[in-house]
CSV table of C-alpha atoms in Angstrom, one decimal:
chain,number,residue,atom,x,y,z
A,280,UNK,CA,-37.3,-7.2,-2.1
A,281,UNK,CA,-34.5,-9.6,-3.0
A,282,UNK,CA,-35.2,-13.0,-4.3
A,283,UNK,CA,-34.3,-16.3,-2.5
A,284,UNK,CA,-32.3,-19.1,-4.0
A,285,UNK,CA,-31.4,-22.5,-2.7
A,286,UNK,CA,-28.3,-24.5,-3.2
A,287,UNK,CA,-26.9,-27.7,-2.0
A,288,UNK,CA,-25.1,-27.4,1.3
A,289,UNK,CA,-26.3,-24.0,2.4
A,290,UNK,CA,-29.5,-22.4,3.6
A,291,UNK,CA,-31.6,-20.2,1.4
A,292,UNK,CA,-29.6,-17.2,0.2
A,293,UNK,CA,-31.0,-13.8,-0.9
A,294,UNK,CA,-30.0,-12.5,-4.3
A,295,UNK,CA,-29.9,-9.1,-6.0
A,296,UNK,CA,-33.4,-8.1,-7.1
A,297,UNK,CA,-32.3,-7.6,-10.7
A,298,UNK,CA,-29.3,-7.6,-13.1
A,299,UNK,CA,-29.3,-3.8,-12.7
A,300,UNK,CA,-29.0,-4.2,-8.9
A,301,UNK,CA,-26.1,-6.5,-9.3
A,302,UNK,CA,-24.5,-4.2,-11.9
A,303,UNK,CA,-24.6,-1.2,-9.7
A,304,UNK,CA,-23.4,-3.1,-6.7
A,305,UNK,CA,-20.5,-4.7,-8.6
A,306,UNK,CA,-19.6,-1.3,-10.0
A,307,UNK,CA,-19.9,0.2,-6.6
A,308,UNK,CA,-17.6,-2.5,-5.2
A,309,UNK,CA,-15.0,-1.7,-7.9
A,310,UNK,CA,-15.2,2.1,-7.8
A,311,UNK,CA,-13.3,3.5,-4.9
A,312,UNK,CA,-10.4,5.7,-3.8
A,313,UNK,CA,-8.2,4.0,-6.4
A,314,UNK,CA,-10.3,5.5,-9.1
A,315,UNK,CA,-10.3,9.0,-7.7
A,316,UNK,CA,-6.7,9.5,-6.8
A,317,UNK,CA,-4.8,6.3,-7.7
A,318,UNK,CA,-5.8,6.1,-11.4
A,319,UNK,CA,-5.1,9.8,-12.3
A,320,UNK,CA,-1.6,10.0,-10.8
A,321,UNK,CA,-0.6,6.5,-12.0
A,322,UNK,CA,-1.8,7.4,-15.4
A,323,UNK,CA,0.4,10.4,-15.5
A,324,UNK,CA,3.4,8.6,-13.9
A,325,UNK,CA,3.0,5.8,-16.5
A,326,UNK,CA,3.3,8.1,-19.4
A,327,UNK,CA,-0.3,9.0,-20.0
A,328,UNK,CA,-1.6,7.3,-23.1
A,329,UNK,CA,0.9,4.3,-23.0
A,330,UNK,CA,-0.3,3.5,-19.5
A,331,UNK,CA,-3.9,3.8,-20.6
A,332,UNK,CA,-3.4,1.4,-23.5
A,333,UNK,CA,-1.8,-1.2,-21.2
A,334,UNK,CA,-4.5,-0.6,-18.6
A,335,UNK,CA,-7.3,-1.2,-21.1
A,336,UNK,CA,-5.6,-4.4,-22.4
A,337,UNK,CA,-5.1,-5.6,-18.8
A,338,UNK,CA,-8.9,-5.1,-18.2
A,339,UNK,CA,-9.9,-7.3,-21.2
A,340,UNK,CA,-7.0,-9.8,-21.2
A,341,UNK,CA,-6.8,-10.4,-17.4
A,342,UNK,CA,-9.7,-8.6,-15.6
A,343,UNK,CA,-12.6,-9.9,-17.7
A,344,UNK,CA,-11.6,-13.6,-17.7
A,345,UNK,CA,-10.9,-13.7,-14.0
A,346,UNK,CA,-14.2,-11.9,-13.2
A,347,UNK,CA,-16.1,-14.5,-15.2
A,348,UNK,CA,-14.5,-17.3,-13.1
A,349,UNK,CA,-15.2,-15.4,-9.8
A,350,UNK,CA,-18.8,-14.6,-10.6
A,351,UNK,CA,-19.5,-18.2,-11.8
A,352,UNK,CA,-17.8,-19.7,-8.8
A,353,UNK,CA,-19.8,-17.5,-6.4
A,354,UNK,CA,-23.1,-18.2,-8.1
A,355,UNK,CA,-22.4,-21.9,-8.2
A,356,UNK,CA,-21.6,-22.2,-4.5
A,357,UNK,CA,-23.9,-19.4,-3.1
A,358,UNK,CA,-21.5,-18.6,-0.3
A,359,UNK,CA,-18.6,-16.4,0.7
A,360,UNK,CA,-15.0,-17.1,-0.4
A,361,UNK,CA,-13.9,-19.3,2.6
A,362,UNK,CA,-17.0,-21.5,2.5
A,363,UNK,CA,-17.0,-21.7,-1.3
A,364,UNK,CA,-13.5,-23.1,-1.5
A,365,UNK,CA,-14.0,-25.3,1.6
A,366,UNK,CA,-17.1,-27.0,0.1
A,367,UNK,CA,-15.3,-27.7,-3.2
A,368,UNK,CA,-12.0,-28.9,-1.7
A,369,UNK,CA,-10.9,-28.5,1.9
A,370,UNK,CA,-7.3,-28.5,0.7
A,371,UNK,CA,-8.0,-25.2,-1.0
A,372,UNK,CA,-9.8,-23.5,1.9
A,373,UNK,CA,-6.6,-21.4,2.4
A,374,UNK,CA,-7.4,-19.5,-0.8
A,375,UNK,CA,-10.6,-18.2,0.7
A,376,UNK,CA,-8.6,-17.1,3.7
A,377,UNK,CA,-6.1,-15.3,1.5
A,378,UNK,CA,-9.1,-13.4,0.0
A,379,UNK,CA,-10.2,-12.5,3.6
A,380,UNK,CA,-6.6,-11.4,4.5
A,381,UNK,CA,-6.6,-9.1,1.5
A,382,UNK,CA,-10.0,-7.6,2.5
A,383,UNK,CA,-9.1,-7.3,6.2
A,384,UNK,CA,-5.7,-5.8,5.4
A,385,UNK,CA,-7.0,-3.3,2.8
A,386,UNK,CA,-9.9,-2.3,5.1
A,387,UNK,CA,-7.3,-1.7,7.9
A,388,UNK,CA,-5.9,1.3,6.0
A,389,UNK,CA,-8.9,2.1,3.7
A,390,UNK,CA,-11.2,2.8,6.6
A,391,UNK,CA,-8.6,5.2,8.0
A,392,UNK,CA,-8.5,7.2,4.7
A,393,UNK,CA,-12.3,7.2,4.7
A,394,UNK,CA,-12.2,8.8,8.1
A,395,UNK,CA,-10.0,11.5,6.7
A,396,UNK,CA,-12.5,12.0,3.8
A,397,UNK,CA,-15.3,12.4,6.3
A,398,UNK,CA,-13.4,15.0,8.2
A,399,UNK,CA,-12.6,17.0,5.1
A,400,UNK,CA,-16.2,16.8,3.8
A,401,UNK,CA,-17.4,18.1,7.2
A,402,UNK,CA,-14.9,20.9,7.2
A,403,UNK,CA,-15.8,22.0,3.7
A,404,UNK,CA,-19.5,22.0,4.8
A,405,UNK,CA,-18.7,24.2,7.7
A,406,UNK,CA,-16.6,26.5,5.6
A,407,UNK,CA,-19.6,26.8,3.2
A,408,UNK,CA,-21.6,28.4,6.1
A,409,UNK,CA,-18.7,30.4,7.5
A,410,UNK,CA,-17.9,28.1,10.4
A,411,UNK,CA,-14.8,26.4,9.0
A,412,UNK,CA,-12.3,28.5,11.0
A,413,UNK,CA,-8.8,28.6,9.4
A,414,UNK,CA,-9.5,25.4,7.4
A,415,UNK,CA,-9.3,27.1,4.0
A,416,UNK,CA,-6.7,29.7,4.9
A,417,UNK,CA,-4.2,27.3,6.5
A,418,UNK,CA,-1.5,25.8,4.4
A,419,UNK,CA,-2.8,22.5,3.1
A,420,UNK,CA,0.3,20.4,3.8
A,421,UNK,CA,0.6,21.8,7.3
A,422,UNK,CA,-3.1,21.2,8.1
A,423,UNK,CA,-3.0,17.6,6.8
A,424,UNK,CA,0.2,16.7,8.6
A,425,UNK,CA,-1.1,18.2,11.9
A,426,UNK,CA,-4.3,16.3,11.5
A,427,UNK,CA,-3.0,12.8,10.6
A,428,UNK,CA,-0.3,12.9,13.3
A,429,UNK,CA,-2.8,13.3,16.1
A,430,UNK,CA,-3.2,10.1,18.1
A,431,UNK,CA,-7.0,10.2,18.5
A,432,UNK,CA,-8.8,12.5,16.2
A,433,UNK,CA,-8.2,10.6,12.9
A,434,UNK,CA,-9.4,7.4,14.6
A,435,UNK,CA,-12.6,9.1,15.8
A,436,UNK,CA,-13.5,10.1,12.3
A,437,UNK,CA,-12.6,6.6,11.1
A,438,UNK,CA,-14.9,5.0,13.6
A,439,UNK,CA,-17.7,7.5,12.6
A,440,UNK,CA,-17.3,6.3,9.0
A,441,UNK,CA,-17.3,2.7,10.0
A,442,UNK,CA,-20.6,3.2,11.9
A,443,UNK,CA,-22.1,4.3,8.6
A,444,UNK,CA,-20.6,1.3,6.9
A,445,UNK,CA,-22.0,-1.0,9.5
A,446,UNK,CA,-25.5,0.4,9.3
A,447,UNK,CA,-25.6,-0.2,5.6
A,448,UNK,CA,-24.8,-4.0,5.7
A,449,UNK,CA,-26.0,-5.1,9.2
A,450,UNK,CA,-29.5,-6.3,8.3
A,451,UNK,CA,-29.0,-8.0,4.9
A,452,UNK,CA,-25.7,-7.9,3.1
A,453,UNK,CA,-27.0,-8.2,-0.4
A,454,UNK,CA,-29.9,-5.8,0.2
A,455,UNK,CA,-27.7,-3.3,2.0
A,456,UNK,CA,-25.1,-3.3,-0.8
A,457,UNK,CA,-27.7,-3.1,-3.6
A,458,UNK,CA,-29.9,-0.4,-2.1
A,459,UNK,CA,-27.0,1.9,-1.2
A,460,UNK,CA,-25.3,1.5,-4.5
A,461,UNK,CA,-28.5,2.2,-6.4
A,462,UNK,CA,-28.3,5.7,-4.9
A,463,UNK,CA,-24.6,6.3,-4.5
A,464,UNK,CA,-23.3,5.3,-7.9
A,465,UNK,CA,-25.6,7.6,-10.0
A,466,UNK,CA,-25.0,10.5,-7.5
A,467,UNK,CA,-21.2,9.8,-7.7
A,468,UNK,CA,-21.2,10.0,-11.5
A,469,UNK,CA,-23.3,13.2,-11.5
A,470,UNK,CA,-21.0,14.9,-9.0
A,471,UNK,CA,-17.8,13.9,-10.8
A,472,UNK,CA,-19.3,15.3,-14.1
A,473,UNK,CA,-20.1,18.6,-12.4
A,474,UNK,CA,-16.6,18.9,-10.8
A,475,UNK,CA,-14.9,17.8,-14.1
A,476,UNK,CA,-16.7,20.5,-16.1
A,477,UNK,CA,-15.6,23.1,-13.5
A,478,UNK,CA,-12.0,21.8,-13.6
A,479,UNK,CA,-11.7,21.6,-17.3
A,480,UNK,CA,-13.0,25.2,-17.8
A,481,UNK,CA,-10.3,26.7,-15.5
A,482,UNK,CA,-7.4,28.7,-17.2
A,483,UNK,CA,-4.5,26.3,-17.7
A,484,UNK,CA,-6.5,23.2,-17.5
A,485,UNK,CA,-5.2,22.0,-20.9
A,486,UNK,CA,-1.9,21.0,-19.2
A,487,UNK,CA,-3.9,18.5,-17.1
A,488,UNK,CA,-5.6,17.0,-20.1
A,489,UNK,CA,-2.1,16.6,-21.8
A,490,UNK,CA,-0.9,14.9,-18.6
A,491,UNK,CA,-3.7,12.4,-18.8
A,492,UNK,CA,-3.9,11.7,-22.5
A,493,UNK,CA,-0.9,13.0,-24.5
A,494,UNK,CA,1.4,10.1,-25.5
A,495,UNK,CA,4.7,10.3,-23.5
A,496,UNK,CA,7.0,7.4,-24.2
A,497,UNK,CA,9.7,8.7,-21.9
A,498,UNK,CA,8.0,6.9,-19.0
A,499,UNK,CA,9.3,3.6,-20.4
A,500,UNK,CA,12.9,5.0,-20.3
A,501,UNK,CA,12.6,6.6,-16.9
A,502,UNK,CA,11.0,3.7,-14.9
A,503,UNK,CA,11.1,0.8,-17.4
A,504,UNK,CA,8.5,-1.1,-19.3
A,505,UNK,CA,7.9,-3.7,-16.6
A,506,UNK,CA,7.4,-0.9,-14.0
A,507,UNK,CA,4.7,0.7,-16.2
A,508,UNK,CA,3.1,-2.6,-16.9
A,509,UNK,CA,3.0,-3.5,-13.2
A,510,UNK,CA,1.7,-0.1,-12.4
A,511,UNK,CA,-1.2,-0.5,-14.8
A,512,UNK,CA,-2.0,-4.1,-13.9
A,513,UNK,CA,-1.9,-3.5,-10.1
A,514,UNK,CA,-4.1,-0.5,-10.6
A,515,UNK,CA,-6.6,-2.7,-12.5
A,516,UNK,CA,-6.2,-5.4,-9.8
A,517,UNK,CA,-7.2,-3.0,-7.1
A,518,UNK,CA,-9.9,-1.2,-9.1
A,519,UNK,CA,-11.7,-4.3,-10.3
A,520,UNK,CA,-11.1,-6.1,-6.9
A,521,UNK,CA,-9.3,-9.1,-8.4
A,522,UNK,CA,-8.1,-11.4,-5.6
A,523,UNK,CA,-10.3,-9.7,-2.9
A,524,UNK,CA,-13.1,-12.3,-2.9
A,525,UNK,CA,-15.7,-9.5,-3.3
A,526,UNK,CA,-16.4,-10.5,-6.9
A,527,UNK,CA,-17.1,-14.1,-5.7
A,528,UNK,CA,-19.3,-12.6,-3.0
A,529,UNK,CA,-21.3,-10.6,-5.5
A,530,UNK,CA,-21.6,-13.7,-7.7
A,531,UNK,CA,-23.1,-15.6,-4.8
A,532,UNK,CA,-26.0,-13.1,-4.8
A,533,UNK,CA,-26.3,-13.2,-8.6
A,534,UNK,CA,-29.7,-14.2,-10.0
A,535,UNK,CA,-29.6,-17.3,-12.3
A,536,UNK,CA,-31.0,-15.4,-15.2
A,537,UNK,CA,-28.1,-12.8,-15.2
A,538,UNK,CA,-25.6,-13.2,-18.0
A,539,UNK,CA,-22.2,-13.6,-16.3
A,540,UNK,CA,-20.1,-12.9,-19.4
A,541,UNK,CA,-21.9,-9.6,-20.1
A,542,UNK,CA,-21.6,-8.6,-16.5
A,543,UNK,CA,-17.9,-9.5,-16.4
A,544,UNK,CA,-17.3,-7.2,-19.4
A,545,UNK,CA,-19.6,-4.3,-18.5
A,546,UNK,CA,-18.5,-3.9,-14.8
A,547,UNK,CA,-14.8,-3.4,-15.6
A,548,UNK,CA,-15.6,-1.0,-18.5
A,549,UNK,CA,-17.9,1.0,-16.2
A,550,UNK,CA,-15.2,1.1,-13.5
A,551,UNK,CA,-12.7,2.3,-16.1
A,552,UNK,CA,-15.1,5.0,-17.3
A,553,UNK,CA,-15.5,6.3,-13.7
A,554,UNK,CA,-11.7,6.3,-13.3
A,555,UNK,CA,-11.3,8.4,-16.4
A,556,UNK,CA,-14.1,10.7,-15.3
A,557,UNK,CA,-12.3,11.1,-11.9
A,558,UNK,CA,-9.1,11.9,-13.8
A,559,UNK,CA,-11.0,14.7,-15.6
A,560,UNK,CA,-12.4,15.9,-12.3
A,561,UNK,CA,-8.9,16.0,-10.6
A,562,UNK,CA,-6.0,16.6,-13.0
A,563,UNK,CA,-7.1,19.7,-15.0
A,564,UNK,CA,-7.8,21.6,-11.8
A,565,UNK,CA,-4.4,20.5,-10.3
A,566,UNK,CA,-2.5,21.7,-13.3
A,567,UNK,CA,-4.5,24.9,-13.5
A,568,UNK,CA,-3.1,25.9,-10.1
A,569,UNK,CA,0.4,24.5,-10.9
A,570,UNK,CA,0.4,21.9,-8.2
A,571,UNK,CA,2.1,18.5,-7.9
A,572,UNK,CA,-0.1,15.8,-9.5
A,573,UNK,CA,1.7,12.6,-8.3
A,574,UNK,CA,1.4,12.8,-4.6
A,575,UNK,CA,-0.7,9.7,-3.7
A,576,UNK,CA,-3.1,10.3,-0.9
A,577,UNK,CA,-1.8,13.8,-0.7
A,578,UNK,CA,-3.4,14.5,-4.0
A,579,UNK,CA,-6.8,14.5,-2.2
A,580,UNK,CA,-5.9,16.0,1.1
A,581,UNK,CA,-3.2,18.5,0.2
A,582,UNK,CA,-3.2,19.3,-3.5
A,583,UNK,CA,-7.0,19.3,-4.0
A,584,UNK,CA,-7.7,21.2,-0.8
A,585,UNK,CA,-5.4,23.9,-2.1
A,586,UNK,CA,-7.3,23.9,-5.5
A,587,UNK,CA,-10.7,24.3,-3.8
A,588,UNK,CA,-9.4,26.9,-1.4
A,589,UNK,CA,-8.3,29.1,-4.4
A,590,UNK,CA,-11.1,28.3,-6.7
A,591,UNK,CA,-14.2,30.6,-6.9
A,592,UNK,CA,-17.0,28.8,-5.1
A,593,UNK,CA,-14.3,26.4,-3.8
A,594,UNK,CA,-16.2,25.5,-0.6
A,595,UNK,CA,-19.2,24.3,-2.6
A,596,UNK,CA,-17.1,22.3,-5.1
A,597,UNK,CA,-14.9,21.0,-2.4
A,598,UNK,CA,-17.9,19.8,-0.5
A,599,UNK,CA,-19.6,18.0,-3.4
A,600,UNK,CA,-16.3,16.5,-4.5
A,601,UNK,CA,-15.5,15.0,-1.1
A,602,UNK,CA,-19.1,13.7,-0.9
A,603,UNK,CA,-18.5,12.0,-4.2
A,604,UNK,CA,-15.3,10.5,-3.0
A,605,UNK,CA,-17.0,9.3,0.2
A,606,UNK,CA,-19.7,7.6,-1.8
A,607,UNK,CA,-17.0,5.9,-3.9
A,608,UNK,CA,-15.2,4.8,-0.8
A,609,UNK,CA,-18.3,3.6,1.0
A,610,UNK,CA,-19.4,1.6,-2.1
A,611,UNK,CA,-16.1,-0.3,-1.8
A,612,UNK,CA,-16.0,-0.7,2.0
A,613,UNK,CA,-19.5,-2.3,2.2
A,614,UNK,CA,-18.3,-4.9,-0.4
A,615,UNK,CA,-15.1,-5.7,1.5
A,616,UNK,CA,-16.8,-5.7,4.9
A,617,UNK,CA,-19.6,-7.8,3.5
A,618,UNK,CA,-17.1,-10.4,2.2
A,619,UNK,CA,-15.5,-10.5,5.7
A,620,UNK,CA,-18.9,-10.9,7.3
A,621,UNK,CA,-19.6,-14.1,5.2
A,622,UNK,CA,-17.1,-15.9,7.4
A,623,UNK,CA,-19.4,-15.4,10.4
A,624,UNK,CA,-22.6,-16.2,8.5
A,625,UNK,CA,-21.3,-19.2,6.5
A,626,UNK,CA,-18.8,-20.7,8.9
A,627,UNK,CA,-20.2,-19.9,12.3
A,628,UNK,CA,-23.9,-19.5,11.4
A,629,UNK,CA,-24.1,-16.0,13.0
A,630,UNK,CA,-26.8,-13.7,12.0
A,631,UNK,CA,-26.0,-10.8,9.7
A,632,UNK,CA,-26.0,-8.3,12.5
A,633,UNK,CA,-23.4,-10.1,14.6
A,634,UNK,CA,-21.2,-10.9,11.5
A,635,UNK,CA,-21.4,-7.3,10.3
A,636,UNK,CA,-20.4,-6.0,13.7
A,637,UNK,CA,-17.3,-8.3,14.0
A,638,UNK,CA,-16.3,-7.5,10.4
A,639,UNK,CA,-16.5,-3.8,11.3
A,640,UNK,CA,-14.5,-4.0,14.5
A,641,UNK,CA,-11.5,-5.9,13.1
A,642,UNK,CA,-10.5,-3.2,10.6
A,643,UNK,CA,-11.0,-0.6,13.3
A,644,UNK,CA,-8.4,-2.3,15.4
A,645,UNK,CA,-5.9,-2.6,12.6
A,646,UNK,CA,-6.4,1.1,11.8
A,647,UNK,CA,-5.0,2.1,15.2
A,648,UNK,CA,-1.3,1.3,14.5
A,649,UNK,CA,-1.7,2.3,10.8
A,650,UNK,CA,-2.9,5.8,12.0
A,651,UNK,CA,-0.1,6.1,14.5
A,652,UNK,CA,2.3,5.4,11.6
A,653,UNK,CA,2.0,9.1,11.0
A,654,UNK,CA,2.7,10.1,14.6
A,655,UNK,CA,3.7,7.8,17.4
A,656,UNK,CA,5.0,5.0,15.1
A,657,UNK,CA,6.3,7.2,12.3
A,658,UNK,CA,9.7,5.6,12.5
A,659,UNK,CA,8.5,2.1,11.8
A,660,UNK,CA,9.4,0.9,8.4
A,661,UNK,CA,8.4,-2.8,8.2
A,662,UNK,CA,9.5,-3.4,4.5
A,663,UNK,CA,13.1,-2.2,4.7
A,664,UNK,CA,14.2,-5.8,4.0
A,665,UNK,CA,12.6,-5.4,0.5
A,666,UNK,CA,14.3,-2.1,0.0
A,667,UNK,CA,11.1,-0.1,0.6
A,668,UNK,CA,11.3,2.9,2.9
A,669,UNK,CA,7.5,3.0,3.4
A,670,UNK,CA,5.3,3.8,6.4
A,671,UNK,CA,2.8,1.4,7.9
A,672,UNK,CA,-0.1,2.4,5.6
A,673,UNK,CA,1.9,2.1,2.4
A,674,UNK,CA,3.6,-1.1,3.6
A,675,UNK,CA,0.2,-2.7,4.3
A,676,UNK,CA,-1.1,-1.4,0.9
A,677,UNK,CA,1.9,-3.0,-0.9
A,678,UNK,CA,1.5,-6.4,0.9
A,679,UNK,CA,-2.2,-6.6,0.2
A,680,UNK,CA,-2.3,-5.4,-3.4
A,681,UNK,CA,1.1,-6.4,-4.9
A,682,UNK,CA,1.6,-9.6,-3.0
A,683,UNK,CA,-1.5,-11.2,-1.4
A,684,UNK,CA,-4.2,-10.2,-4.0
A,685,UNK,CA,-1.9,-11.1,-6.9
A,686,UNK,CA,-1.1,-14.4,-5.3
A,687,UNK,CA,-4.8,-15.1,-4.8
A,688,UNK,CA,-5.5,-14.3,-8.4
A,689,UNK,CA,-2.7,-16.7,-9.5
A,690,UNK,CA,-4.0,-19.5,-7.3
A,691,UNK,CA,-7.6,-18.9,-8.6
A,692,UNK,CA,-6.4,-19.5,-12.1
A,693,UNK,CA,-4.6,-22.7,-11.1
A,694,UNK,CA,-7.6,-23.9,-9.0
A,695,UNK,CA,-10.3,-23.2,-11.5
A,696,UNK,CA,-8.2,-23.9,-14.6
A,697,UNK,CA,-6.4,-27.0,-13.6
A,698,UNK,CA,-7.7,-28.5,-10.3
A,699,UNK,CA,-11.5,-28.0,-10.1
A,700,UNK,CA,-11.6,-28.0,-13.9
A,701,UNK,CA,-13.3,-25.2,-15.9
A,702,UNK,CA,-16.3,-27.5,-17.0
A,703,UNK,CA,-18.3,-26.5,-13.9
A,704,UNK,CA,-17.6,-22.8,-14.4
A,705,UNK,CA,-18.6,-23.1,-18.1
A,706,UNK,CA,-21.9,-24.8,-17.1
A,707,UNK,CA,-22.7,-22.0,-14.7
A,708,UNK,CA,-21.9,-19.4,-17.3
A,709,UNK,CA,-24.0,-21.0,-20.0
A,710,UNK,CA,-27.2,-21.0,-17.9
A,711,UNK,CA,-28.2,-18.0,-19.9
A,712,UNK,CA,-27.1,-19.2,-23.3
A,713,UNK,CA,-24.0,-20.4,-25.2
A,714,UNK,CA,-20.6,-19.0,-24.3
A,715,UNK,CA,-19.4,-18.5,-27.9
A,716,UNK,CA,-15.8,-17.7,-27.1
A,717,UNK,CA,-15.3,-20.2,-24.3
A,718,UNK,CA,-12.3,-21.8,-25.9
A,719,UNK,CA,-10.5,-18.5,-26.1
A,720,UNK,CA,-11.5,-17.8,-22.4
A,721,UNK,CA,-10.1,-21.2,-21.4
A,722,UNK,CA,-6.8,-20.6,-23.1
A,723,UNK,CA,-6.4,-17.1,-21.7
A,724,UNK,CA,-7.5,-18.1,-18.2
A,725,UNK,CA,-5.2,-21.2,-18.1
A,726,UNK,CA,-2.1,-19.8,-19.6
A,727,UNK,CA,-2.1,-16.0,-20.3
A,728,UNK,CA,-3.5,-14.8,-16.9
A,729,UNK,CA,-1.1,-17.0,-14.8
A,730,UNK,CA,1.9,-15.9,-16.8
A,731,UNK,CA,1.0,-12.2,-16.5
A,732,UNK,CA,0.3,-12.6,-12.8
A,733,UNK,CA,3.7,-14.2,-12.2
A,734,UNK,CA,5.4,-11.3,-14.0
A,735,UNK,CA,3.6,-8.8,-11.8
A,736,UNK,CA,4.6,-10.7,-8.6
A,737,UNK,CA,8.3,-10.8,-9.7
A,738,UNK,CA,8.3,-7.2,-10.7
A,739,UNK,CA,6.7,-6.1,-7.5
A,740,UNK,CA,9.3,-7.9,-5.5
A,741,UNK,CA,12.1,-6.3,-7.7
A,742,UNK,CA,13.2,-9.6,-9.2
A,743,UNK,CA,12.7,-8.5,-12.8
């Protein structure tokens, strides 16, 4: 059972039953599709080891300080993002709404990809028992294109996934997130280890390991330092959920005896380890079969389907891999949906069931035009004014991650560092003991994080 805590201005609020429960939930919220396909191909595109060094530095220099602030803010206010900022300063309520816009926008395309994952997992399961038809035999690119361009089938699978997501969080958000992640995260890690061992033992897998870890400084010449830097930071942004409001949500369920600083360090490190493990599960197998490693979502649905179709025991490894990816995706969607649901529970005093239902329906509606962006609306390119010839899914992804989430992180640094003042955050952090490097945290949070964030915004918009 979860504990209950009380705070000024809100009703009793359940918390995670233990620090371990919070850790697994927070890691589950961070681990997602970005770890499985985003991190590996961006690592290679960014030059392998140079990208990895920048990514690790970004985790500690930007990710950890901001996570500390978000966890502390959430635990202090014991409410979702909108209500938390509103109760501190009505003038800053808009920052909570930006967090919600990020979650809603990301969920609008994320749930669609989750529907694709569910479809592929089921097809590998059917193939394992000889009922998959021409799924394995058909050209992967042709199969994927034919599937995503259909007007209804992708949405049916999407809605099936969202029903699962709704059932997890509908009764109690904190308990639903905690209980599910206690199962999914350990299973995810075990499955990734199994697939990684299989992939790394394939003939030719060494090329995949070189792609991931061998220093390759030519990336700085080909796409530029700022591009590599932005690539690494935005990947960390999305992976650690900076600017989404989900870290604040998890903080609001955080027990008072949990050490915020340790949590803010351990969670990003664990997320990074899962990302590296996913890279070992994906890239050696991709290179073993001489396929294209930097194909975005196609890496999962085109490249890896080809890998598993040709691999001995491919139906089995394909099934367990896609189950692992589904677990990773679900652990993220329940966090984002839970954050959206807090608007109903905190602002309109709805029960969890009603709030969870509304927060499930909204992304399902957004997913309709996003899905049709591969068929009926394939000619729509909303970001041409920025020089980006991207479809609806990629355009929404760019706006949410590179613009809105980054802006939310910048505003968080300004709000906590300069407006609300960090004293309150530090008091919350030091409930479990002295924060020995608080002066360093304060300097980095007030000056370094905002400067780096501004650089990313300008780079994303092509201004530097």
